[in-house]
C-alpha atoms as one frame of an Amber mdcrd trajectory, in Angstrom:
protein
  15.603  -0.776 -13.783  13.379  -0.578 -10.714   9.706  -1.040 -11.364   6.690
  -1.120  -9.040   3.348  -2.216 -10.430   0.219  -1.956  -8.310  -3.007  -3.831
  -8.973  -6.213  -4.819  -7.254  -8.020  -1.516  -6.941 -11.650  -1.061  -7.844
 -15.123  -0.160  -6.660 -16.400  -1.753  -3.468 -19.352  -1.128  -1.189 -18.869
   0.129   2.370 -17.968  -2.773   4.627 -16.400  -4.680   1.781 -12.860  -5.876
   1.195 -10.135  -5.496  -1.396  -6.594  -6.745  -1.679  -3.994  -4.573  -3.357
  -0.786  -6.001  -4.757   2.504  -4.332  -5.614   5.025  -6.272  -7.639   8.522
  -4.846  -7.282  11.477  -5.671  -9.489  14.945  -4.462 -10.323  16.551  -4.363
  -6.873  16.470  -5.656  -3.329  14.071  -3.733  -1.133  14.346  -3.283   2.603
  11.178  -1.319   3.379   7.933  -1.253   1.454   5.075   1.124   2.201   1.586
   1.980   1.054   0.405   5.561   0.812  -2.895   6.979  -0.380  -4.139  10.291
  -1.685  -7.760  11.343  -1.807  -8.911  14.216  -4.039  -8.014  17.539  -2.473
  -5.959  15.903   0.277  -2.270  15.453   0.889  -0.711  12.077   0.375  -1.098
   9.992   3.534   1.033   7.125   4.765  -1.002   3.953   5.337   1.262   1.042
   6.268   4.803  -0.268   6.097   6.609  -3.561   6.265  10.312  -4.065   6.879
  12.048  -7.006   5.256  12.117  -9.067   8.430   8.391  -8.696   8.846   7.932
  -5.741  11.188   4.767  -3.853  10.307   3.140  -0.601  11.299  -0.084   1.165
  10.412  -1.678   4.560  10.415  -4.255   4.889  13.173  -6.985   5.380  10.582
  -6.506   1.849   9.199  -5.102  -0.146  12.114  -7.215  -3.221  12.749  -8.807
  -3.076   9.296  -5.816  -3.249   6.939  -3.045  -5.822   6.869   0.239  -5.430
   5.019   2.207  -8.521   4.064   5.054  -9.445   1.816   6.022 -12.397  -0.323
   9.791 -12.179  -0.277  10.279 -14.769  -2.974   8.127 -12.743  -5.360   9.192
  -9.317  -4.040   5.514  -8.493  -3.824   3.747  -6.584  -1.077   0.040  -6.830
  -0.390  -2.467  -4.636   1.388  -5.527  -6.532   2.560  -8.277  -4.023   3.286
 -11.392  -4.971   5.223 -14.367  -3.065   6.618 -13.803  -0.400   4.010 -15.305
   3.031   4.528 -16.086   5.810   2.060 -13.214   7.792   3.556 -10.830   5.066
   2.376 -11.507   6.208  -1.177  -8.198   7.305  -2.675  -5.457   6.451  -5.106
  -3.195   3.957  -3.340   0.532   4.019  -4.040   3.187   1.477  -3.283   6.709
   2.627  -2.449   9.857   0.619  -1.977  13.195   1.587  -0.559  16.258  -0.250
  -1.749  18.970  -1.469   0.577  20.993   1.435  -0.800  18.415   3.922   0.485
  16.744   4.944  -2.773  12.938   5.124  -2.841  10.691   4.375  -5.776   6.964
   4.816  -6.341   4.392   2.904  -8.319   1.821   4.496 -10.584  -1.064   4.077
  -8.159  -4.328   2.180  -8.163  -7.756   3.679  -7.528  -9.885   2.421  -4.653
 -13.444   3.702  -4.482 -15.730   2.828  -1.582 -19.288   3.748  -2.431 -22.824
   2.474  -2.732
């Protein structure tokens, strides 16, 4: 059974940092992504990492966020720096298996506020 469990969200002041984690289990995953959804907005893609290490970022986070992966633990991380109030959202981890099926985690809330 595939399972994705996110953690690491919370309340942080503008300019601060957080690191999100997503522990994946139950399959081999080729591509892992982070999305986010703010209240009243559509879900937005944030970053991806392919199993050989290729990464890509949305323009809104490039230079501030870093996605990485621990292959041995099948865990993907999102290091977020210089956080802004507009980064406030529920952050979701997704993983695509080598067979092409995609799975989503339950989400973790990130709030950037004074």
